[in-house]
C-alpha cells in the first residue's frame, strides 16, 4: 500500500503545502487520505509528483531534484530522536533519474522504517 500521505503532511507543518500540491497535481481527491493503492495504479506519476512538490515546498528537495539531507534531518528530528532520523536519512537516500520517483521512493522508505515517526 502507498504510504499514508496524511502523515506526510504533518512534517514541517506542511498541511498548507500538501494542499497546494494536491491542487497543482490536478488529482480529483477530497483529501490526501483518499489516496489508495488503486489511485496509485491509475495516477501513479501524478501522485509521485505530488510528493516531489511537497518535498520542494518543505525544502526536503531542491529544484534540481537533489535531496537536502540536513533540512530533512532538522525537520524530522522534531518528531523523533535525531540519531534515528540520521540513520533513516542515510538508509533512504535514493537518487533516481526522475525527481518524482526519488521523492516517492524516499517517502515510502521513511514510512516502511518509521516505527513511531508520527
CSV table of C-alpha atoms in Angstrom, one decimal:
chain,number,residue,atom,x,y,z
A,1,UNK,CA,0.0,0.0,0.0
A,2,UNK,CA,1.2,3.6,-0.5
A,3,UNK,CA,2.5,5.5,2.4
A,4,UNK,CA,-0.1,7.4,4.4
A,5,UNK,CA,0.3,10.8,2.9
A,6,UNK,CA,-1.8,12.4,5.6
A,7,UNK,CA,1.1,11.7,7.9
A,8,UNK,CA,3.5,13.3,5.5
A,9,UNK,CA,1.5,16.5,5.6
A,10,UNK,CA,2.4,16.9,9.3
A,11,UNK,CA,6.0,17.3,8.5
A,12,UNK,CA,7.2,20.9,8.9
A,13,UNK,CA,3.6,22.0,9.5
A,14,UNK,CA,3.2,21.2,5.8
A,15,UNK,CA,-0.6,20.8,5.5
A,16,UNK,CA,-0.9,24.0,3.5
A,17,UNK,CA,1.9,22.8,1.2
A,18,UNK,CA,0.3,19.4,0.9
A,19,UNK,CA,-3.0,21.1,-0.1
A,20,UNK,CA,-1.2,23.4,-2.6
A,21,UNK,CA,0.5,20.3,-4.2
A,22,UNK,CA,-2.8,18.4,-4.3
A,23,UNK,CA,-4.4,21.3,-6.2
A,24,UNK,CA,-1.3,21.6,-8.5
A,25,UNK,CA,-1.3,17.9,-9.2
A,26,UNK,CA,-4.8,18.0,-10.8
A,27,UNK,CA,-5.8,14.9,-8.8
A,28,UNK,CA,-9.5,14.8,-8.0
A,29,UNK,CA,-9.3,13.8,-4.4
A,30,UNK,CA,-11.2,15.2,-1.4
A,31,UNK,CA,-8.0,14.9,0.7
A,32,UNK,CA,-4.7,13.2,0.9
A,33,UNK,CA,-6.5,10.5,2.9
A,34,UNK,CA,-8.4,9.5,-0.2
A,35,UNK,CA,-5.2,8.1,-1.8
A,36,UNK,CA,-5.3,4.4,-2.1
A,37,UNK,CA,-3.4,1.6,-3.9
A,38,UNK,CA,-5.9,1.8,-6.7
A,39,UNK,CA,-5.3,5.6,-7.1
A,40,UNK,CA,-1.6,4.9,-7.2
A,41,UNK,CA,-2.1,2.4,-10.1
A,42,UNK,CA,-4.3,4.9,-12.0
A,43,UNK,CA,-2.5,8.1,-11.2
A,44,UNK,CA,1.0,6.9,-10.2
A,45,UNK,CA,3.0,9.6,-11.8
A,46,UNK,CA,0.8,12.4,-10.6
A,47,UNK,CA,0.9,11.1,-7.0
A,48,UNK,CA,4.7,10.7,-7.1
A,49,UNK,CA,5.0,14.3,-8.4
A,50,UNK,CA,2.6,15.5,-5.7
A,51,UNK,CA,5.2,14.1,-3.2
A,52,UNK,CA,8.0,15.8,-5.1
A,53,UNK,CA,6.1,19.1,-5.0
A,54,UNK,CA,5.7,18.7,-1.2
A,55,UNK,CA,9.4,17.9,-0.8
A,56,UNK,CA,10.3,21.1,-2.7
A,57,UNK,CA,8.0,23.3,-0.7
A,58,UNK,CA,9.3,22.0,2.6
A,59,UNK,CA,12.9,22.3,1.4
A,60,UNK,CA,13.5,18.5,1.5
A,61,UNK,CA,14.5,18.6,-2.1
A,62,UNK,CA,15.9,21.4,-4.3
A,63,UNK,CA,14.6,22.4,-7.7
A,64,UNK,CA,17.2,20.0,-9.3
A,65,UNK,CA,15.7,17.0,-7.5
A,66,UNK,CA,18.6,16.7,-5.0
A,67,UNK,CA,17.6,15.7,-1.5
A,68,UNK,CA,18.5,18.2,1.2
A,69,UNK,CA,19.5,15.8,3.9
A,70,UNK,CA,20.3,18.5,6.5
A,71,UNK,CA,16.8,20.1,6.1
A,72,UNK,CA,15.1,16.7,6.3
A,73,UNK,CA,17.1,15.8,9.5
A,74,UNK,CA,16.3,19.2,11.1
A,75,UNK,CA,12.5,18.9,10.3
A,76,UNK,CA,12.1,15.2,11.2
A,77,UNK,CA,14.1,15.4,14.4
A,78,UNK,CA,11.2,17.4,15.8
A,79,UNK,CA,9.3,14.1,15.8
A,80,UNK,CA,11.8,11.6,17.0
A,81,UNK,CA,15.4,11.3,18.2
A,82,UNK,CA,18.0,12.8,15.8
A,83,UNK,CA,20.1,9.6,15.7
A,84,UNK,CA,17.1,7.7,14.4
A,85,UNK,CA,16.5,10.4,11.8
A,86,UNK,CA,20.1,10.5,10.7
A,87,UNK,CA,20.1,6.7,10.2
A,88,UNK,CA,16.7,6.9,8.3
A,89,UNK,CA,18.0,9.7,6.0
A,90,UNK,CA,21.2,7.6,5.3
A,91,UNK,CA,19.2,4.4,4.6
A,92,UNK,CA,16.6,6.1,2.4
A,93,UNK,CA,19.0,8.2,0.4
A,94,UNK,CA,17.6,7.3,-3.1
A,95,UNK,CA,18.6,9.3,-6.1
A,96,UNK,CA,16.5,8.4,-9.2
A,97,UNK,CA,16.8,10.0,-12.6
A,98,UNK,CA,13.3,11.3,-12.1
A,99,UNK,CA,12.8,13.6,-9.2
A,100,UNK,CA,9.1,12.5,-8.7
A,101,UNK,CA,10.3,8.9,-8.4
A,102,UNK,CA,13.1,9.9,-5.9
A,103,UNK,CA,10.7,11.8,-3.6
A,104,UNK,CA,8.2,8.9,-3.7
A,105,UNK,CA,10.8,6.2,-3.0
A,106,UNK,CA,12.3,8.2,-0.1
A,107,UNK,CA,8.8,8.7,1.4
A,108,UNK,CA,8.0,5.0,1.0
A,109,UNK,CA,11.3,4.1,2.7
A,110,UNK,CA,10.6,6.5,5.6
A,111,UNK,CA,7.2,5.0,6.2
A,112,UNK,CA,8.4,1.4,6.0
A,113,UNK,CA,11.0,2.3,8.6
A,114,UNK,CA,9.2,4.8,10.7
A,115,UNK,CA,8.4,2.8,13.8
A,116,UNK,CA,6.6,5.6,15.6
A,117,UNK,CA,7.8,8.6,13.5
A,118,UNK,CA,4.4,10.3,13.8
